[in-house]
Coordinates of C-alpha atoms in Angstrom, one line a residue:
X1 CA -7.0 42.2 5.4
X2 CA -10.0 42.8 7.5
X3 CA -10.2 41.0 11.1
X4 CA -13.4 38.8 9.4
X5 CA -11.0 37.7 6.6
X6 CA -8.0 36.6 8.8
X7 CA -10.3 35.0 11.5
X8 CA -11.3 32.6 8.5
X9 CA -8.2 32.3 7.1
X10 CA -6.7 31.3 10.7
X11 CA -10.0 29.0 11.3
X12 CA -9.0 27.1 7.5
X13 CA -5.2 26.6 8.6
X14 CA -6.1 25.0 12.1
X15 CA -8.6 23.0 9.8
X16 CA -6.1 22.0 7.6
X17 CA -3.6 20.9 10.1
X18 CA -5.9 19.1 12.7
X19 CA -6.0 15.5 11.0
X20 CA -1.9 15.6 11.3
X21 CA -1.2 17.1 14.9
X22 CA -0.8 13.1 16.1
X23 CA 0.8 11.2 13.3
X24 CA 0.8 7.7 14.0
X25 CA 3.5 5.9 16.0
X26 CA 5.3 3.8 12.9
X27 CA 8.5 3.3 14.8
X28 CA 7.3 1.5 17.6
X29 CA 6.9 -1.6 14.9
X30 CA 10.1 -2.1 14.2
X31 CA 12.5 -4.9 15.9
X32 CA 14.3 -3.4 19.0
X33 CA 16.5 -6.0 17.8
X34 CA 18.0 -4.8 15.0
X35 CA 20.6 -2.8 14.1
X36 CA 20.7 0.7 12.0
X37 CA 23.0 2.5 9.6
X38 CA 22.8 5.6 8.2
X39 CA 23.9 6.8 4.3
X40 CA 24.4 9.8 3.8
X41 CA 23.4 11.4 -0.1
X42 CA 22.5 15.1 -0.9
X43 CA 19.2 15.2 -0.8
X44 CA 18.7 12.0 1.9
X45 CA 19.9 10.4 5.0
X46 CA 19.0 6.7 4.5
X47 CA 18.5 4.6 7.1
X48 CA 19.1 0.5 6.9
X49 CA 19.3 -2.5 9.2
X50 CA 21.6 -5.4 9.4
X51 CA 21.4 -7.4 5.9
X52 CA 19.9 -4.5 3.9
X53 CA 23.3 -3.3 2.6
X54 CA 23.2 -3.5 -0.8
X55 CA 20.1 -2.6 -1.2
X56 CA 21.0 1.0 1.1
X57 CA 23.9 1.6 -1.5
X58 CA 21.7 0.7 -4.9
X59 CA 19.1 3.4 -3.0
X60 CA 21.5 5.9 -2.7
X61 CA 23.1 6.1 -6.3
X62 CA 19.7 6.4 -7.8
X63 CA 18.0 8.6 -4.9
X64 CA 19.2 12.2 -6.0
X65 CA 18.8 11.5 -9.3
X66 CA 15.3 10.8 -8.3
X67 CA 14.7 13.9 -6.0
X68 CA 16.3 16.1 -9.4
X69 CA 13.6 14.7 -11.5
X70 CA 10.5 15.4 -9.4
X71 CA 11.6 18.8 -7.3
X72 CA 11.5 19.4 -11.5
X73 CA 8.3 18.3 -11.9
X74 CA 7.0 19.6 -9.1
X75 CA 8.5 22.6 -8.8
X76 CA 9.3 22.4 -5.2
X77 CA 11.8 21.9 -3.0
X78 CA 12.4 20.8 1.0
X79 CA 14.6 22.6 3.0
X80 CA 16.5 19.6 4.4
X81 CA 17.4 16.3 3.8
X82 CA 14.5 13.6 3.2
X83 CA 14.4 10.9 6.0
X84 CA 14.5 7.4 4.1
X85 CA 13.8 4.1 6.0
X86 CA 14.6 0.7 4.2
X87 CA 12.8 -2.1 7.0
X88 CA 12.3 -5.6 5.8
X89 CA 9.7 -6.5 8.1
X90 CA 7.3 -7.9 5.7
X91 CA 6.5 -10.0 3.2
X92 CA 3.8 -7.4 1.5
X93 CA 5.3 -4.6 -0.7
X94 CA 4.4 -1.5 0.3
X95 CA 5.5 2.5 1.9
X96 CA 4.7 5.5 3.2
X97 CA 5.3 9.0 3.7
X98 CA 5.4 12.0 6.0
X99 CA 5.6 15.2 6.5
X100 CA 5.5 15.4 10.3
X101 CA 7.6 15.7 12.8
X102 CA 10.3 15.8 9.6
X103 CA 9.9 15.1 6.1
X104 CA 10.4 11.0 6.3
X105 CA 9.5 7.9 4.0
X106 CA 9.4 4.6 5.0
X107 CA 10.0 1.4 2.7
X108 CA 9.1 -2.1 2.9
X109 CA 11.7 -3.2 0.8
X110 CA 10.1 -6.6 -0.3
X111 CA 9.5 -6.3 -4.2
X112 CA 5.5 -6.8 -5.5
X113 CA 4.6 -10.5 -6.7
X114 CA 3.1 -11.0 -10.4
X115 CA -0.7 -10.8 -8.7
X116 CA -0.2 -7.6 -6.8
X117 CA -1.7 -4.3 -8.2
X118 CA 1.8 -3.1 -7.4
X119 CA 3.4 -6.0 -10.0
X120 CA 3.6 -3.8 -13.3
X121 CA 7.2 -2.4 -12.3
X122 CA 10.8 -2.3 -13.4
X123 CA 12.5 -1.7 -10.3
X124 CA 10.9 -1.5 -7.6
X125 CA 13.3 1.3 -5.7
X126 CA 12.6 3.7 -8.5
X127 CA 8.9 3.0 -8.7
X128 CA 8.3 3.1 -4.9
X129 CA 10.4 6.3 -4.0
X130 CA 9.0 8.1 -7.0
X131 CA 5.5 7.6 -5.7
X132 CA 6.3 8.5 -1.7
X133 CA 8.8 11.2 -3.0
X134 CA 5.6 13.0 -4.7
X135 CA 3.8 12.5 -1.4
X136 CA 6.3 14.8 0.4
X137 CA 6.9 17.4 -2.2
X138 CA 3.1 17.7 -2.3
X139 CA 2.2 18.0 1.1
X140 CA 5.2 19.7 2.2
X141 CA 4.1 22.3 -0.6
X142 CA 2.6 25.5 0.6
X143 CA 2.4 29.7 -0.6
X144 CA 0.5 32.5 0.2
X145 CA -1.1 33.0 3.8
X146 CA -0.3 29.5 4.9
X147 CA 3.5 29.7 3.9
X148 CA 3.5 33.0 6.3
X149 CA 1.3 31.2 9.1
X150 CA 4.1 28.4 9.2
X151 CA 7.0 30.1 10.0
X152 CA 5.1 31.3 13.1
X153 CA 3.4 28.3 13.6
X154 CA 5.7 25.7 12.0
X155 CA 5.4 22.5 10.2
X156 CA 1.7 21.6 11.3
X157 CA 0.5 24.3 8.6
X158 CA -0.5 22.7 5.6
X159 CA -3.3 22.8 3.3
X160 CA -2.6 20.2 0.7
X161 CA -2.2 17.7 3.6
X162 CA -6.3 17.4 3.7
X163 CA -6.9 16.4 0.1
X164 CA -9.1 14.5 -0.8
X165 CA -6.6 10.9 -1.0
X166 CA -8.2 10.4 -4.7
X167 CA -5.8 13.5 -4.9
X168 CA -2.8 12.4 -2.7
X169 CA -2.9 9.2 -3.8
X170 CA -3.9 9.4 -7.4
X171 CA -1.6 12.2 -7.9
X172 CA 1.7 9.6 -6.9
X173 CA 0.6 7.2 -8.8
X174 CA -0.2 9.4 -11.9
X175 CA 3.5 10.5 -11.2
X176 CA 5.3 6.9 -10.6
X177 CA 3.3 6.7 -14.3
X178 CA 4.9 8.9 -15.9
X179 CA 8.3 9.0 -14.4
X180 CA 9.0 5.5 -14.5
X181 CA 8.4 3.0 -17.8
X182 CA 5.8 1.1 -15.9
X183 CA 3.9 2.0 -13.1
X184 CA -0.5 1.6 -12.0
X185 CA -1.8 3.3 -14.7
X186 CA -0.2 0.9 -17.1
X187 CA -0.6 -1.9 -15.3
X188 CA -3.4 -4.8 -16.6
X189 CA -4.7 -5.4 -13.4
X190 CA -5.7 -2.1 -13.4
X191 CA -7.5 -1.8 -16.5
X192 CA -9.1 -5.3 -15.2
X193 CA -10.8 -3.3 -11.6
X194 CA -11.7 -0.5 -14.0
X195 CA -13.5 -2.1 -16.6
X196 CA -15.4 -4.4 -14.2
X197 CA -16.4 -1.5 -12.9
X198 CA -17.8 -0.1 -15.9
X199 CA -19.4 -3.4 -17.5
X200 CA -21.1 -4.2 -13.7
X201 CA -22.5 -0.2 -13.6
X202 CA -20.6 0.0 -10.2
X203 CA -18.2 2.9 -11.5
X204 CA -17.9 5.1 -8.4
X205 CA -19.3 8.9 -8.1
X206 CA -16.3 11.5 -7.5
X207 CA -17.6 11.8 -3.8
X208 CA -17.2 7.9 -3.0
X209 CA -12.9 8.1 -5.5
X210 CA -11.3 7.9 -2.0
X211 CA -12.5 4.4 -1.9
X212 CA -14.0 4.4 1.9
X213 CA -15.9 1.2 1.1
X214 CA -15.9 -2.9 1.8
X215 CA -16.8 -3.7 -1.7
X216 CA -13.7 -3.9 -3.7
X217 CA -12.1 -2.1 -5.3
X218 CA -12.3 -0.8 -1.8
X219 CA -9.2 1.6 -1.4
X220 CA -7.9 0.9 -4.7
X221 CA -10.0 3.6 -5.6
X222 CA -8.0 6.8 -4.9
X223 CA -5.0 5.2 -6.8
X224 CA -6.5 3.3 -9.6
X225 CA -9.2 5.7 -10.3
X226 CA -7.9 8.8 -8.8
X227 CA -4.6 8.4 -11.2
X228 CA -6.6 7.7 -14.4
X229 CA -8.6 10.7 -13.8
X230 CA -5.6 12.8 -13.4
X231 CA -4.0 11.7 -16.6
X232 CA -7.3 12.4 -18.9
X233 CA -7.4 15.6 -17.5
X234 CA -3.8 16.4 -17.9
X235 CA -4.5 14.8 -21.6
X236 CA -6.5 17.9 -21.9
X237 CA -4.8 20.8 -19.9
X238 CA -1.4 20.1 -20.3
X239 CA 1.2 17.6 -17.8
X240 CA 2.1 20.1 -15.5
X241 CA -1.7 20.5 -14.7
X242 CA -2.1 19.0 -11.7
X243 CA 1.2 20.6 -10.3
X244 CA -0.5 24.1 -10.9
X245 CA -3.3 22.3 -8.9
X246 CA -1.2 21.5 -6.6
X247 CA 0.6 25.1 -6.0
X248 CA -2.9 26.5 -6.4
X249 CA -4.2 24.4 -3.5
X250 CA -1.2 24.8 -1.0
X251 CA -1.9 28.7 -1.3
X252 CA -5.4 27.8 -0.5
X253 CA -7.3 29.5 2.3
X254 CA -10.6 27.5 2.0
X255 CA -9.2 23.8 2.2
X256 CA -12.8 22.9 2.0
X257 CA -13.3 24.0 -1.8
X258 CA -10.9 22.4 -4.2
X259 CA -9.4 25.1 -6.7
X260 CA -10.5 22.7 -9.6
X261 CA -12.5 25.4 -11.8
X262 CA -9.5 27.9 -11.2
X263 CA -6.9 25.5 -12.4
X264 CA -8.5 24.1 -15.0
X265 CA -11.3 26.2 -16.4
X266 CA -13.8 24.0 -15.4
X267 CA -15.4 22.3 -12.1
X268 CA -14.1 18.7 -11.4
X269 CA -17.4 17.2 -11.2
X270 CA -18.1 18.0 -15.0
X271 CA -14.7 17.1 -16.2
X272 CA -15.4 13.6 -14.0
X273 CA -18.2 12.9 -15.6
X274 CA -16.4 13.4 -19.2
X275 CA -13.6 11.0 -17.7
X276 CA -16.4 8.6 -16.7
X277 CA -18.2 9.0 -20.2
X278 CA -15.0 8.2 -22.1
X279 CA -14.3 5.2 -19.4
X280 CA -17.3 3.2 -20.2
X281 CA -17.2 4.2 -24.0
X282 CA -14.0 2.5 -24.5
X283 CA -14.6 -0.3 -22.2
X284 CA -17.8 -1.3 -23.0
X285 CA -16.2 -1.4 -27.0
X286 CA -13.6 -3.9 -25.7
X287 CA -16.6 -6.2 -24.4
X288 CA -18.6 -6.2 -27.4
X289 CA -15.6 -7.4 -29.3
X290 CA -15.1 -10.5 -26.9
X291 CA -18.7 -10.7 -27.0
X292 CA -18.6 -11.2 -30.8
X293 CA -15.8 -13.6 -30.5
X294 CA -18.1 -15.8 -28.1
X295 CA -17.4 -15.7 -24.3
X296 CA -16.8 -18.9 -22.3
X297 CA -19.8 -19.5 -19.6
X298 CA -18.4 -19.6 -16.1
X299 CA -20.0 -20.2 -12.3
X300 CA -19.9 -18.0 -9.7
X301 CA -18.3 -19.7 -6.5
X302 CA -18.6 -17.5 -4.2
X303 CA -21.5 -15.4 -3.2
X304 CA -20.2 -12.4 -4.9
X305 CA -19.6 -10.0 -1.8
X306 CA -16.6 -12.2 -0.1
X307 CA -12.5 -10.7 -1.7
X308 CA -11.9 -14.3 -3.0
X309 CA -8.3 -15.9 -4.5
X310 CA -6.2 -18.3 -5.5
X311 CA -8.3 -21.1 -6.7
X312 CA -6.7 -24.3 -7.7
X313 CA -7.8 -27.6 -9.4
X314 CA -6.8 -31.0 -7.3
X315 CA -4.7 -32.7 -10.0
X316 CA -7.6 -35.0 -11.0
X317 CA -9.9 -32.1 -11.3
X318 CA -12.0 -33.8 -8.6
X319 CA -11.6 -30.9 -6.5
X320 CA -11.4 -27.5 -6.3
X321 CA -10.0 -24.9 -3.4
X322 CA -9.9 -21.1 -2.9
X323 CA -10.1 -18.6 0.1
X324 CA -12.1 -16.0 0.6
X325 CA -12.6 -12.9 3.2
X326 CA -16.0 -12.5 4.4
X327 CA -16.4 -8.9 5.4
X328 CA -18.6 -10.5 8.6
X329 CA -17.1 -13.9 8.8
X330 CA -13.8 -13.2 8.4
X331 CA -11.1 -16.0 5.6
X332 CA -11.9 -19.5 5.4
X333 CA -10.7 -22.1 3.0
X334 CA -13.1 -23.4 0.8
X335 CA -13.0 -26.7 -0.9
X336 CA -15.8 -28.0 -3.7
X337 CA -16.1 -30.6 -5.9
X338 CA -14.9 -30.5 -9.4
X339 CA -18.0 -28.5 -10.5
X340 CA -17.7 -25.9 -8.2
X341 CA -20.6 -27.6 -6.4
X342 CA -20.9 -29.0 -2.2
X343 CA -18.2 -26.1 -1.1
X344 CA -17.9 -26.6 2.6
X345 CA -15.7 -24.5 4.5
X346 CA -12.3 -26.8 5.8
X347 CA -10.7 -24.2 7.7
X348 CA -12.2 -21.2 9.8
X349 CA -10.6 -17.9 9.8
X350 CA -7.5 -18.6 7.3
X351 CA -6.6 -17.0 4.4
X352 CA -4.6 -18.3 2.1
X353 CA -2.3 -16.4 -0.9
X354 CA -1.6 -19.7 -3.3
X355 CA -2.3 -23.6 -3.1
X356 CA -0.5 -26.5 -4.4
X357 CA -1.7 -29.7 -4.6
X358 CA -0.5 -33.2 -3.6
X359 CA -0.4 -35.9 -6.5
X360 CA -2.9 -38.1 -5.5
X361 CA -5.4 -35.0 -4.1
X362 CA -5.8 -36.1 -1.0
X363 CA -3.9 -33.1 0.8
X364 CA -2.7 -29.9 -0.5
X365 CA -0.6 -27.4 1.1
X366 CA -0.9 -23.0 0.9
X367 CA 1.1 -19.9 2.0
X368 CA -0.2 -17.3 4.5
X369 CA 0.7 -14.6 6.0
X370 CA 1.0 -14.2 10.0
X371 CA 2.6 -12.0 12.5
X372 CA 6.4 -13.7 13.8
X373 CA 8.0 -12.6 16.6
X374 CA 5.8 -9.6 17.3
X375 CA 7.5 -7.6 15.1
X376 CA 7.4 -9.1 11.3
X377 CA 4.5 -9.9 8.8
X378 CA 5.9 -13.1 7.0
X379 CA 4.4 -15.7 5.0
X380 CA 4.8 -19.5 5.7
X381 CA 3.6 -22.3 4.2
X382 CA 1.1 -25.0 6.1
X383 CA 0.0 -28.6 4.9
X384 CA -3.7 -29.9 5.0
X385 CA -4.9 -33.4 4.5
X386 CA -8.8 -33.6 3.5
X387 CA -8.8 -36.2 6.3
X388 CA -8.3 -33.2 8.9
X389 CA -4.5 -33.4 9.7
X390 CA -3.0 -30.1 9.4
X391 CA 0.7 -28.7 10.4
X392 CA 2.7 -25.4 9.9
X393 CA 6.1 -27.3 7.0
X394 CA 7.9 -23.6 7.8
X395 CA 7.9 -21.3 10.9
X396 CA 9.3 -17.6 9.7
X397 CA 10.8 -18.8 6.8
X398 CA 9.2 -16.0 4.5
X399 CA 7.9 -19.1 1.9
X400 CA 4.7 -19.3 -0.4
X401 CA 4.1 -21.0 -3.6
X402 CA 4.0 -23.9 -2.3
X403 CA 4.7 -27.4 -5.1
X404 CA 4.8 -31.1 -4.5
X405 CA 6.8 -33.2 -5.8
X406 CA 5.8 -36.5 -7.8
X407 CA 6.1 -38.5 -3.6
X408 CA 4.5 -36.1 -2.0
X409 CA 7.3 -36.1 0.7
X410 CA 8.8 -33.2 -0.9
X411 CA 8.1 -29.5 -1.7
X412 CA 9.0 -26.8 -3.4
X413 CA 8.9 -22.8 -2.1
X414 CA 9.7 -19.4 -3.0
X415 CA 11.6 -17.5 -0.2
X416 CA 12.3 -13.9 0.2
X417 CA 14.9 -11.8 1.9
X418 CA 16.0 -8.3 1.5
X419 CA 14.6 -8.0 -1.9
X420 CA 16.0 -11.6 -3.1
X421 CA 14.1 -14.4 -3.6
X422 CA 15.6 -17.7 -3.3
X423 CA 14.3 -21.6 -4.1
X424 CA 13.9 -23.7 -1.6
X425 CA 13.1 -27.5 -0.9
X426 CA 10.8 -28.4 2.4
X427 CA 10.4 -31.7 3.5
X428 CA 7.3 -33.0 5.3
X429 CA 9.3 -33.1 8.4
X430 CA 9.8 -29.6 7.7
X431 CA 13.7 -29.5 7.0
X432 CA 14.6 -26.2 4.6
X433 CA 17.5 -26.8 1.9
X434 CA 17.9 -23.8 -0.5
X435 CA 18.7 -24.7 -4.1
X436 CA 18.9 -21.3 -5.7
X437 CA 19.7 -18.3 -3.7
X438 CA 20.9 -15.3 -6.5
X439 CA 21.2 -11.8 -4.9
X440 CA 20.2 -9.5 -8.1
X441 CA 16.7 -9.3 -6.6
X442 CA 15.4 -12.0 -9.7
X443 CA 11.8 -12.6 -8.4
X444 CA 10.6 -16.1 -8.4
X445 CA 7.2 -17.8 -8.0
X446 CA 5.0 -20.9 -9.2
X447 CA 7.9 -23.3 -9.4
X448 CA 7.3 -27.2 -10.6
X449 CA 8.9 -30.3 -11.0
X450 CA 10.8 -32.8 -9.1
X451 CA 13.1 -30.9 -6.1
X452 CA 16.4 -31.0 -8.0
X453 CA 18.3 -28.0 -9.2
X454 CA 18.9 -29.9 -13.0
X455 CA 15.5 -30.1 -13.3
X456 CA 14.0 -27.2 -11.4
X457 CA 11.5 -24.8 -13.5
X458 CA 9.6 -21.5 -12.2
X459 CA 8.6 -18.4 -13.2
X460 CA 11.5 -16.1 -13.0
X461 CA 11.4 -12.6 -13.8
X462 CA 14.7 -9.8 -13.5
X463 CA 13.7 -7.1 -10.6
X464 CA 9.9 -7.8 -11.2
X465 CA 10.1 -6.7 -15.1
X466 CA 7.3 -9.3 -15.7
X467 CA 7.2 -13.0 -15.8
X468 CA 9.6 -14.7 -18.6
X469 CA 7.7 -18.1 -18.9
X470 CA 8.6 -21.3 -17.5
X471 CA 12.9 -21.4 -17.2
X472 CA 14.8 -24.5 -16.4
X473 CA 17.0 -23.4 -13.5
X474 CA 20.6 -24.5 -12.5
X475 CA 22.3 -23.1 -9.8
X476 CA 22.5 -19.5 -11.5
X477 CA 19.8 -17.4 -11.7
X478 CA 17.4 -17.1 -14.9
X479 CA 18.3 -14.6 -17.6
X480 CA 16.8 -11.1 -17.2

């Protein structure tokens, strides 16, 4: 090699492993409090907290099995042991990965509700390590020049670690897809963000797929998009097409030029547009059938640039309410009449996940979430009367979905802990009674009726397999 050529080589390395010589200080966000464990498996050392027991042994029969499956796939394998977190800090479902200091992945281990992109699963362990277990095989995955370069310079050299995240992130996702029986790229909430994209001519170009925008889809981009991509094209080339991509990349000693036209035959912007091409061809056929079937006229509420949600009807239909982010603003609750007409905003800079009304519409009450004790991000549930008066009903009790009962005096909540959600009642004065409390990590949410376990009905679904319709509950959970 002539001193030109390595000088470059050496410049694309450094390039490559800039962005990750300070990784972010995750640990310092955990409870000083709490108390850690360690499970030992093959492949992982899991780490758990106090409460999270059952949750660390279900992880570690189904985490090697796991690791077999994708070091298959992806034809790679770490040198040691994966570090696996299991915090339940949160009441958003969520993870991460990373490759620096060790190879390490950490797991929120609250399960996705029925309106997250994240919903669409079976379990949620096998879905979640799937996706942050492709994060570490690719990055960690190197050959060539850089896999020389690191054992002089160590773990910092890495060339897949700067792709683009439509690539990252699309890539786990394409792989939690296929290696699970759920999983983004099946989900309908997914199909929904695309085709809106299509039908409103906002479909993104392949330099704006890593989603670096305020106008949703936002960063739903790189996964959504990013993994549908992936699949057409390995529709075409074969599955194991964007491992060779992969392998092909981490050899890589211009990080700057993606090796799409070597893997594939062809440049990514052409095969992108073919993928966009075939996108709006089959959505805009599902519109003009709807369209022939007559579409219902609607009103826009909001002013079409503010991430709205949850609206819900007063039960008169008098009234309507929903939230909304303004990207300037910040959330406010918004309440209109029954028309959708006079909004005025009753509550400045909150955001609210769900409402539930009071009988006679004079008050409602939502979840939110908010930081507790410094450490956790939980949801709680506040009451609002139209007249002004307004009061937290929990404080860190990890409740949402709020319902009255018939009086008004009473409510009813979803709770979750360590992956289990549990039914609760909440009295005005804020007193907490649980009525159903399974620990099979049965997912709960919108439940109704009077506050008594014989007549108790919600929306149940077994490890967040979907929603099974409205079940009448007694003190066992619904069947899966």
């Amino acid at each position: 090699m002539t001193r030109p050529l390595l000088s470059s080589a050496l410049l694309s390395v450094v390039l490559a492993a800039g962005p990750s010589l300070v990784p972010s200080a995750h640990a310092a966000s955990y409870d000083p409090a709490l108390t850690w464990r360690t499970l030992h498996t093959a492949h992982f050392n899991i780490h758990f907290h106090g409460g999270e027991e059952q949750l660390a042994n279900e992880m570690s029969r189904m985490a090697d099995p796991i690791w077999e499956e994708m070091t298959a796939e992806l034809q790679w394998q770490p040198k040691r042991p994966i570090e696996l977190v299991l915090v339940d800090n949160t009441d958003s479902a969520n993870g991460y990965a990373m490759t620096l200091p060790v190879n390490s992945i950490v797991i929120f281990v609250t399960a996705p509700t029925e309106d997250s992109t994240l919903g669409f699963y079976e379990n949620w362990h096998e879905l979640i390590l799937t996706h942050e277990l492709t994060h570490i095989l690719h990055i960690d995955h190197l050959g060539g020049l850089p896999k020389a370069l690191r054992a002089v310079f160590g773990r910092i050299v890495s060339v897949n670690r700067i792709s683009p995240g439509w690539v990252t992130e699309g890539f786990a996702t394409f792989q939690e897809t296929r290696h699970t029986t759920t999983g983004r790229g099946r989900a309908s909430m997914a199909h929904m963000i695309k085709r809106v994209a299509v039908l409103e001519d906002e479909f993104p170009p392949l330099s704006n797929l890593d989603g670096y925008q305020v106008a949703p889809p936002a960063g739903n981009l790189r996964y959504l998009f990013g993994q549908d991509f992936q699949a057409y094209v390995a529709e075409t080339y074969g599955d194991d097409t964007w491992t060779r991509f992969v392998h092909q990349y981490g050899r890589w000693v211009l990080p700057w030029v993606l090796p799409g036209k070597r893997t594939f035959g062809k440049g990514l912007p052409p095969l992108y547009r073919e993928w966009r091409d075939a996108m709006s061809a089959r959505y805009t056929a599902q519109a003009a059938e709807l369209e022939a079937e007559g579409l219902t006229p609607f009103t826009l509420l909001s002013d079409g640039v503010d991430q709205c949600a949850a609206p819900n009807y007063s039960p008169d239909s008098a009234r309507i309410v929903w939230s909304c982010y303004d990207p300037n603003e910040g959330p406010a609750i918004w309440l209109a009449d029954g028309a959708g007409e006079n909004a005025v905003k009753k509550l400045d800079q909150r955001f609210a996940t769900d409402f539930g009304w009071r009988a006679d519409g004079e008050a409602f009450a939502f979840s939110a979430l908010h930081v507790v004790d410094r450490f956790n991000t939980y949801n709680d549930v506040y009451y609002y009367e139209l007249n002004g008066t307004f009061s937290a009903l929990t404080n860190g009790d990890r409740a949402r979905n709020p319902a009255f009962s018939p009086d008004g005096r009473e409510l009813l909540v979803v709770t979750n802990d360590v992956q289990n959600n549990q039914v609760k009642r909440v009295t005005i004065d804020q007193r907490v009674v649980e009525l159903i409390g399974p620990e099979d990590h049965t997912q709960y949410s919108t439940p109704a009726g009077p506050p008594t376990v014989a007549t108790l009905r919600c929306r149940c679904g077994k490890k967040g397999a979907g929603t099974s319709g409205f079940t009448t509950l007694t003190a066992l959970p619904c069947a899966a």
